[in-house]
Coordinates of C-alpha atoms in Angstrom, one line a residue:
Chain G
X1 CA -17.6 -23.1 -17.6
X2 CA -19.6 -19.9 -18.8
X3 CA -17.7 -16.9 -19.4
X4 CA -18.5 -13.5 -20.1
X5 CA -17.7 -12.5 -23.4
X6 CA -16.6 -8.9 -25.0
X7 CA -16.4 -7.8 -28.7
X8 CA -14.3 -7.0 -30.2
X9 CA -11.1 -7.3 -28.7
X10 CA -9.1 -4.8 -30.4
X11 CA -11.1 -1.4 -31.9
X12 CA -9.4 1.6 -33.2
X13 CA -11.6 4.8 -33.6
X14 CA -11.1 8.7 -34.6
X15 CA -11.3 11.0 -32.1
X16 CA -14.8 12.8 -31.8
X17 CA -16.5 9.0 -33.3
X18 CA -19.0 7.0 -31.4
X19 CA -17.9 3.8 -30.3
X20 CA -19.9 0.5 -29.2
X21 CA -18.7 -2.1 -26.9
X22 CA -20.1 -5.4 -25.9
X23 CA -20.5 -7.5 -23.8
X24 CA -22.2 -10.8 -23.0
X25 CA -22.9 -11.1 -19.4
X26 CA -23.3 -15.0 -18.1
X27 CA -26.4 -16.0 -19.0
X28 CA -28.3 -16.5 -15.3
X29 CA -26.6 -13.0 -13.7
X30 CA -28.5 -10.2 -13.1
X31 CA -26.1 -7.4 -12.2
X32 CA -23.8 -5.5 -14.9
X33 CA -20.5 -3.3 -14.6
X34 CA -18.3 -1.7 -16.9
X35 CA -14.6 -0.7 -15.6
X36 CA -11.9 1.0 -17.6
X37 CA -7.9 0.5 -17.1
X38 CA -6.2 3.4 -18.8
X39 CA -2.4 2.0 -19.8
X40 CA -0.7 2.2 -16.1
X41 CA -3.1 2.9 -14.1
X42 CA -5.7 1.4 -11.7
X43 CA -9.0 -0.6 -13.0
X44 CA -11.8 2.4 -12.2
X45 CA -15.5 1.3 -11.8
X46 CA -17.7 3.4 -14.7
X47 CA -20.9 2.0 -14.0
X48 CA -23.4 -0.8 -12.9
X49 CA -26.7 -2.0 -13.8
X50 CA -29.2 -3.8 -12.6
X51 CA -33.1 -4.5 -14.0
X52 CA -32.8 -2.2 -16.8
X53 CA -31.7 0.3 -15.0
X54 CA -28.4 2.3 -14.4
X55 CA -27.6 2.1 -10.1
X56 CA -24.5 3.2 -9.6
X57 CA -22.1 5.6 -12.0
X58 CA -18.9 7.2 -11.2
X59 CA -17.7 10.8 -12.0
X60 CA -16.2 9.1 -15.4
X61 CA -19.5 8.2 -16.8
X62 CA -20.7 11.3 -17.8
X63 CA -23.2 12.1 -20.6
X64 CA -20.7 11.1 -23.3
X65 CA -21.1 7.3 -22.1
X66 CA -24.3 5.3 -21.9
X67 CA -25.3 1.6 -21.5
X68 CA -27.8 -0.8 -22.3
X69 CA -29.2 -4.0 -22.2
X70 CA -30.8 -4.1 -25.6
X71 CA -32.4 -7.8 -25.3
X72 CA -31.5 -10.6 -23.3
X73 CA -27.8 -11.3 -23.6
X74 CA -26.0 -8.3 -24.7
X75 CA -24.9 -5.1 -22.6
X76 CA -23.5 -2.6 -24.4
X77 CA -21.3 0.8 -23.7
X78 CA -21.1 3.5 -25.7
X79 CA -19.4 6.2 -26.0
X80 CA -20.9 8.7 -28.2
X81 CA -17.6 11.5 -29.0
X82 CA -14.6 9.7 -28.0
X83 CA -11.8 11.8 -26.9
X84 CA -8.0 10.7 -27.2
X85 CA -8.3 10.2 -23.2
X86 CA -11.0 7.4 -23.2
X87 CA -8.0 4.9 -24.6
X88 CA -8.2 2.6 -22.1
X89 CA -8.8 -1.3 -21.8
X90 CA -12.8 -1.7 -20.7
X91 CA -14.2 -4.3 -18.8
X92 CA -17.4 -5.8 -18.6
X93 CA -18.5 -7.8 -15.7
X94 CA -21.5 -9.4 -14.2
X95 CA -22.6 -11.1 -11.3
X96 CA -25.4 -13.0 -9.8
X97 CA -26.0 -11.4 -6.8
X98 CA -25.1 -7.6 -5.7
X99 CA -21.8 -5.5 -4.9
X100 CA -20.3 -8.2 -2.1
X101 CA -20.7 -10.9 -4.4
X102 CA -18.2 -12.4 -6.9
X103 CA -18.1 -9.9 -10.1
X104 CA -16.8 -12.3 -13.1
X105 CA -15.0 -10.2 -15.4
X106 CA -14.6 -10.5 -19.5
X107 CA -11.6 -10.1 -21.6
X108 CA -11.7 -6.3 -22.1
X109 CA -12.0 -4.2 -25.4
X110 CA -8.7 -2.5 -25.9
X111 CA -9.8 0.8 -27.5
X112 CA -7.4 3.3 -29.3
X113 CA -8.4 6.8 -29.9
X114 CA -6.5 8.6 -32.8
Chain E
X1 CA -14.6 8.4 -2.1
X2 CA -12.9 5.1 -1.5
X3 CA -8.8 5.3 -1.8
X4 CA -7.0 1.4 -1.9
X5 CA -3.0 1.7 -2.3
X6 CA -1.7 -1.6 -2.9
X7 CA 2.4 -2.6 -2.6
X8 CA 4.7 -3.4 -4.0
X9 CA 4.0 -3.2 -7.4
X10 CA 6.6 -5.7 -8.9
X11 CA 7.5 -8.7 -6.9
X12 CA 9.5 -11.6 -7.5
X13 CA 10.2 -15.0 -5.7
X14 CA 11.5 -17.9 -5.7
X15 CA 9.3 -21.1 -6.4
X16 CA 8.3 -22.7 -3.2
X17 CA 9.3 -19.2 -1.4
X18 CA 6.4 -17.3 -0.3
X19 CA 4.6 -14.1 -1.6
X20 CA 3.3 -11.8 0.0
X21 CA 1.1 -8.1 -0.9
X22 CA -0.3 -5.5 1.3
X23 CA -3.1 -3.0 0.5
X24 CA -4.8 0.2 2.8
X25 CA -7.9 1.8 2.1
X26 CA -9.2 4.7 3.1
X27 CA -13.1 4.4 4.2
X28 CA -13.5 3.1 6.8
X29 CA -17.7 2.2 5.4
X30 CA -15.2 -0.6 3.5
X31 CA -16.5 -3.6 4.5
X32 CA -15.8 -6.0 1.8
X33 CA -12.4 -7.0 0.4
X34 CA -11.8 -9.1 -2.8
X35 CA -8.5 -10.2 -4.4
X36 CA -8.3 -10.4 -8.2
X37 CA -5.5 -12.5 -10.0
X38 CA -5.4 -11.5 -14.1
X39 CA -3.7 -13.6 -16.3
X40 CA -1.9 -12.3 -19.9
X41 CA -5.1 -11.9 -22.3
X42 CA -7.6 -12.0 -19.3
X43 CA -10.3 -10.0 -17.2
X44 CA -9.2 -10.4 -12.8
X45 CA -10.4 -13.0 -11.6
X46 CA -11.7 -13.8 -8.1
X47 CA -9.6 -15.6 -6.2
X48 CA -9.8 -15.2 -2.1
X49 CA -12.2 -12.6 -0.4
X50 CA -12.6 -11.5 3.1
X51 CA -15.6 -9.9 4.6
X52 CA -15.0 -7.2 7.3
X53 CA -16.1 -9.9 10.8
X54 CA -13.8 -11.9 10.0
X55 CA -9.7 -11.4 10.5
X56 CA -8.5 -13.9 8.3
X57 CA -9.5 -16.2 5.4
X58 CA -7.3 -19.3 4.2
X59 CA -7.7 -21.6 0.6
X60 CA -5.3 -23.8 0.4
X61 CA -1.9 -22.0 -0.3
X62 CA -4.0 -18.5 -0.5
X63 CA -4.7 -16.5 2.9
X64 CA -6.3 -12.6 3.7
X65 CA -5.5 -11.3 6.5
X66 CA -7.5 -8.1 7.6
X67 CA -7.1 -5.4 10.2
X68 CA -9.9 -3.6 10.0
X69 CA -8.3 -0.8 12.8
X70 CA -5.4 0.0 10.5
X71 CA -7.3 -0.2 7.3
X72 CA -4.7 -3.1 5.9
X73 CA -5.3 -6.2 4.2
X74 CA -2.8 -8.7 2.9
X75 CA -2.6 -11.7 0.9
X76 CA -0.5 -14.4 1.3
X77 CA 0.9 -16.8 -1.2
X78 CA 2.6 -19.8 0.1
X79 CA 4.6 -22.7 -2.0
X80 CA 5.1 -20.7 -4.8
X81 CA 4.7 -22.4 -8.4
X82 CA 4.6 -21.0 -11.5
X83 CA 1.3 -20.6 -12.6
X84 CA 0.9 -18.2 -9.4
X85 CA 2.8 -15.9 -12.2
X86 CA 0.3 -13.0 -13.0
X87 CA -1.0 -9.6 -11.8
X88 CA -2.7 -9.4 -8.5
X89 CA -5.2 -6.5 -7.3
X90 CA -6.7 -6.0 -4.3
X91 CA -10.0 -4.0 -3.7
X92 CA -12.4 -2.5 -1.2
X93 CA -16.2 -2.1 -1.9
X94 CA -18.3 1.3 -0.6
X95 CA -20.6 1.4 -2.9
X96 CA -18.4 0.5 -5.8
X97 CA -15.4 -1.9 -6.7
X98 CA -12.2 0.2 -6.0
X99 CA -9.3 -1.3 -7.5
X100 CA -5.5 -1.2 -5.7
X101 CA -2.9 -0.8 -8.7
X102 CA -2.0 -4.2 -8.8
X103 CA 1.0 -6.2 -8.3
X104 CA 2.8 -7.9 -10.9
X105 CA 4.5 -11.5 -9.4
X106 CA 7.0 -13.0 -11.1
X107 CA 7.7 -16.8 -10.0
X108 CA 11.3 -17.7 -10.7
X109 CA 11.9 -21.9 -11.3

Protein backbone atom coordinates (compact mmCIF):
# COMPACT_ATOMS: atom_id res chain seq x y z
CA UNK A 1 0.00 0.00 0.00
CA UNK A 2 1.83 3.49 -0.81
CA UNK A 3 2.84 5.53 1.92
CA UNK A 4 4.12 8.81 2.32
CA UNK A 5 7.52 8.94 3.36
CA UNK A 6 9.58 11.66 5.62
CA UNK A 7 13.40 11.95 6.15
CA UNK A 8 14.94 11.71 8.35
CA UNK A 9 13.29 10.65 11.22
CA UNK A 10 15.29 12.05 13.98
CA UNK A 11 17.38 15.57 13.23
CA UNK A 12 19.14 17.54 15.76
CA UNK A 13 20.10 21.20 14.71
CA UNK A 14 21.69 24.53 16.53
CA UNK A 15 19.70 27.13 17.16
CA UNK A 16 19.83 30.05 14.44
CA UNK A 17 20.76 26.75 11.53
CA UNK A 18 18.66 26.09 8.55
CA UNK A 19 17.04 22.87 8.55
CA UNK A 20 15.46 20.66 5.57
CA UNK A 21 12.68 18.28 5.81
CA UNK A 22 11.26 15.82 3.44
CA UNK A 23 8.84 14.41 2.42
CA UNK A 24 7.63 12.03 -0.35
CA UNK A 25 4.05 12.59 -1.01
CA UNK A 26 2.08 9.33 -2.64
CA UNK A 27 3.01 9.31 -5.98
CA UNK A 28 -0.63 10.10 -7.82
CA UNK A 29 -1.69 13.06 -5.08
CA UNK A 30 -1.77 16.33 -5.90
CA UNK A 31 -2.28 18.29 -2.71
CA UNK A 32 0.60 18.82 0.07
CA UNK A 33 0.52 19.86 3.93
CA UNK A 34 2.85 20.22 6.45
CA UNK A 35 1.64 20.18 10.36
CA UNK A 36 3.74 20.56 13.43
CA UNK A 37 3.01 18.87 16.99
CA UNK A 38 5.09 20.71 19.56
CA UNK A 39 5.70 17.97 22.70
CA UNK A 40 1.94 18.21 24.42
CA UNK A 41 0.25 20.02 22.35
CA UNK A 42 -2.24 19.84 19.44
CA UNK A 43 -1.19 18.83 15.69
CA UNK A 44 -1.32 22.71 14.05
CA UNK A 45 -1.75 23.01 10.24
CA UNK A 46 1.53 25.17 8.78
CA UNK A 47 0.78 25.07 5.33
CA UNK A 48 -0.70 23.47 2.00
CA UNK A 49 0.19 23.30 -1.55
CA UNK A 50 -1.14 22.59 -4.43
CA UNK A 51 0.24 23.02 -8.35
CA UNK A 52 3.40 24.61 -7.38
CA UNK A 53 1.96 26.84 -5.45
CA UNK A 54 1.61 27.76 -1.71
CA UNK A 55 -2.73 27.95 -0.94
CA UNK A 56 -3.14 28.09 2.34
CA UNK A 57 -0.52 29.13 5.43
CA UNK A 58 -1.20 29.71 8.97
CA UNK A 59 0.17 32.51 11.26
CA UNK A 60 3.08 29.82 12.10
CA UNK A 61 4.48 29.86 8.62
CA UNK A 62 6.05 32.93 8.53
CA UNK A 63 9.06 34.03 6.36
CA UNK A 64 11.43 31.78 8.41
CA UNK A 65 9.65 28.63 6.76
CA UNK A 66 9.27 27.80 3.11
CA UNK A 67 8.27 24.78 0.94
CA UNK A 68 8.86 23.31 -2.21
CA UNK A 69 8.26 20.79 -4.58
CA UNK A 70 11.61 20.68 -6.25
CA UNK A 71 10.80 17.79 -8.98
CA UNK A 72 8.34 15.21 -9.01
CA UNK A 73 8.40 13.34 -5.72
CA UNK A 74 9.84 15.30 -3.08
CA UNK A 75 8.22 18.26 -0.99
CA UNK A 76 10.41 19.85 1.20
CA UNK A 77 10.11 22.43 4.40
CA UNK A 78 12.56 24.48 5.46
CA UNK A 79 13.24 26.40 7.98
CA UNK A 80 15.86 28.78 7.36
CA UNK A 81 17.00 30.25 11.36
CA UNK A 82 15.60 27.75 13.64
CA UNK A 83 14.70 28.94 17.00
CA UNK A 84 14.66 26.55 20.21
CA UNK A 85 10.65 26.94 19.84
CA UNK A 86 10.29 25.18 16.34
CA UNK A 87 11.10 21.69 18.28
CA UNK A 88 8.29 20.01 17.41
CA UNK A 89 7.39 16.64 15.50
CA UNK A 90 6.39 17.82 11.60
CA UNK A 91 4.21 16.17 9.46
CA UNK A 92 3.85 15.87 5.90
CA UNK A 93 0.70 14.86 4.33
CA UNK A 94 -0.84 14.59 0.98
CA UNK A 95 -3.98 13.90 -0.62
CA UNK A 96 -5.62 13.26 -3.89
CA UNK A 97 -8.30 15.48 -3.91
CA UNK A 98 -8.84 18.94 -1.79
CA UNK A 99 -9.36 19.89 2.05
CA UNK A 100 -12.63 17.42 2.65
CA UNK A 101 -10.78 14.59 1.31
CA UNK A 102 -8.72 11.96 3.11
CA UNK A 103 -5.21 13.70 4.03
CA UNK A 104 -2.69 10.54 4.38
CA UNK A 105 -0.16 11.55 6.79
CA UNK A 106 3.81 10.37 7.00
CA UNK A 107 5.81 9.41 9.98
CA UNK A 108 6.94 12.88 11.06
CA UNK A 109 10.56 14.45 11.46
CA UNK A 110 11.17 14.78 15.16
CA UNK A 111 13.38 17.96 15.25
CA UNK A 112 15.44 19.17 18.27
CA UNK A 113 16.71 22.66 18.44
CA UNK A 114 19.73 23.18 20.86
CA UNK B 1 -10.16 30.90 13.48
CA UNK B 2 -11.35 27.43 14.00
CA UNK B 3 -11.23 26.23 17.98
CA UNK B 4 -11.92 21.99 18.40
CA UNK B 5 -11.59 20.82 22.21
CA UNK B 6 -11.68 17.25 22.30
CA UNK B 7 -12.23 15.06 25.91
CA UNK B 8 -11.18 13.30 27.78
CA UNK B 9 -7.72 13.13 27.11
CA UNK B 10 -6.79 9.69 28.72
CA UNK B 11 -9.29 6.91 28.63
CA UNK B 12 -9.23 3.50 29.48
CA UNK B 13 -11.63 0.40 29.04
CA UNK B 14 -12.13 -2.75 29.34
CA UNK B 15 -11.87 -5.10 26.20
CA UNK B 16 -15.26 -5.72 24.74
CA UNK B 17 -16.48 -2.44 26.85
CA UNK B 18 -17.16 0.49 24.76
CA UNK B 19 -15.22 3.80 24.11
CA UNK B 20 -16.43 6.63 23.68
CA UNK B 21 -14.78 10.66 22.84
CA UNK B 22 -16.49 13.91 22.40
CA UNK B 23 -15.13 17.02 20.61
CA UNK B 24 -16.79 20.91 20.03
CA UNK B 25 -15.70 23.26 17.70
CA UNK B 26 -16.14 26.61 17.47
CA UNK B 27 -17.08 27.83 13.71
CA UNK B 28 -19.87 27.20 12.85
CA UNK B 29 -18.46 27.47 8.65
CA UNK B 30 -17.13 23.69 10.00
CA UNK B 31 -18.58 21.57 7.76
CA UNK B 32 -16.36 18.62 7.67
CA UNK B 33 -15.28 16.38 10.53
CA UNK B 34 -12.51 13.67 10.31
CA UNK B 35 -11.23 11.25 13.06
CA UNK B 36 -7.55 10.35 13.07
CA UNK B 37 -6.24 7.21 15.01
CA UNK B 38 -2.06 7.33 15.43
CA UNK B 39 -0.32 4.51 16.36
CA UNK B 40 3.37 4.47 18.36
CA UNK B 41 5.96 5.52 15.43
CA UNK B 42 3.08 6.75 13.08
CA UNK B 43 1.48 9.89 11.25
CA UNK B 44 -2.99 9.89 12.26
CA UNK B 45 -4.57 8.10 10.26
CA UNK B 46 -8.05 8.38 8.81
CA UNK B 47 -10.34 6.25 10.22
CA UNK B 48 -14.25 7.42 10.18
CA UNK B 49 -15.40 10.99 8.78
CA UNK B 50 -18.63 12.69 8.81
CA UNK B 51 -19.73 15.40 6.59
CA UNK B 52 -21.95 18.22 8.09
CA UNK B 53 -25.80 16.69 6.13
CA UNK B 54 -25.50 13.91 7.63
CA UNK B 55 -26.13 13.12 11.74
CA UNK B 56 -24.35 10.00 11.95
CA UNK B 57 -21.90 7.70 10.21
CA UNK B 58 -21.27 3.90 11.25
CA UNK B 59 -18.12 1.32 10.08
CA UNK B 60 -18.43 -1.59 11.61
CA UNK B 61 -17.50 -1.12 15.39
CA UNK B 62 -16.65 2.75 14.55
CA UNK B 63 -19.71 5.45 14.60
CA UNK B 64 -19.70 9.68 14.45
CA UNK B 65 -22.28 11.10 15.63
CA UNK B 66 -22.83 14.98 14.85
CA UNK B 67 -24.87 17.78 16.14
CA UNK B 68 -24.31 20.36 14.07
CA UNK B 69 -26.64 22.92 16.55
CA UNK B 70 -24.37 22.25 19.57
CA UNK B 71 -21.22 22.14 17.58
CA UNK B 72 -20.41 18.36 19.10
CA UNK B 73 -19.20 15.35 17.48
CA UNK B 74 -18.42 12.05 19.01
CA UNK B 75 -17.05 8.84 18.21
CA UNK B 76 -17.91 5.70 19.29
CA UNK B 77 -15.97 2.65 19.72
CA UNK B 78 -17.82 -0.49 20.34
CA UNK B 79 -16.33 -4.26 21.25
CA UNK B 80 -13.20 -3.02 22.33
CA UNK B 81 -9.93 -5.14 21.36
CA UNK B 82 -6.66 -4.28 21.71
CA UNK B 83 -5.35 -3.06 18.70
CA UNK B 84 -8.12 -0.10 19.18
CA UNK B 85 -5.06 0.89 21.66
CA UNK B 86 -3.66 4.24 20.32
CA UNK B 87 -4.24 8.12 20.20
CA UNK B 88 -7.35 9.36 18.69
CA UNK B 89 -7.92 13.09 17.37
CA UNK B 90 -10.75 14.62 16.18
CA UNK B 91 -10.82 17.61 13.72
CA UNK B 92 -12.95 20.22 11.91
CA UNK B 93 -11.99 21.73 8.51
CA UNK B 94 -12.68 25.83 7.62
CA UNK B 95 -10.29 26.28 5.55
CA UNK B 96 -7.68 24.21 7.26
CA UNK B 97 -7.32 20.86 9.31
CA UNK B 98 -7.84 21.84 13.00
CA UNK B 99 -6.73 19.31 15.21
CA UNK B 100 -8.67 18.40 18.88
CA UNK B 101 -5.75 17.39 21.42
CA UNK B 102 -6.27 13.98 21.14
CA UNK B 103 -7.20 11.18 23.26
CA UNK B 104 -5.03 8.51 24.41
CA UNK B 105 -7.17 4.93 24.77
CA UNK B 106 -5.87 2.41 26.67
CA UNK B 107 -7.59 -1.18 26.05
CA UNK B 108 -7.19 -3.32 29.14
CA UNK B 109 -7.37 -7.54 28.32
Amino acid sequence: EPEVTQTPSHQVTQMGQEVILRCVPISNHLYFYWYRQILGQKVEFLVSFYNNEISEKSEIFDDQFSVERPDGSNFTLKIRSTKLEDSAMYFCASGIGGLYNEQFFGPGTRLTVL
Amino acid sequence: GENVEQHPSTLSVQEGDSAVIKCTYSDSASNYFPWYKQELGKGPQLIIDIRSNVGEKKDQRIAVTLNKTAKHFSLHITETQPEDSAVYFCAAIDYKLSFGAGTTVTVRA
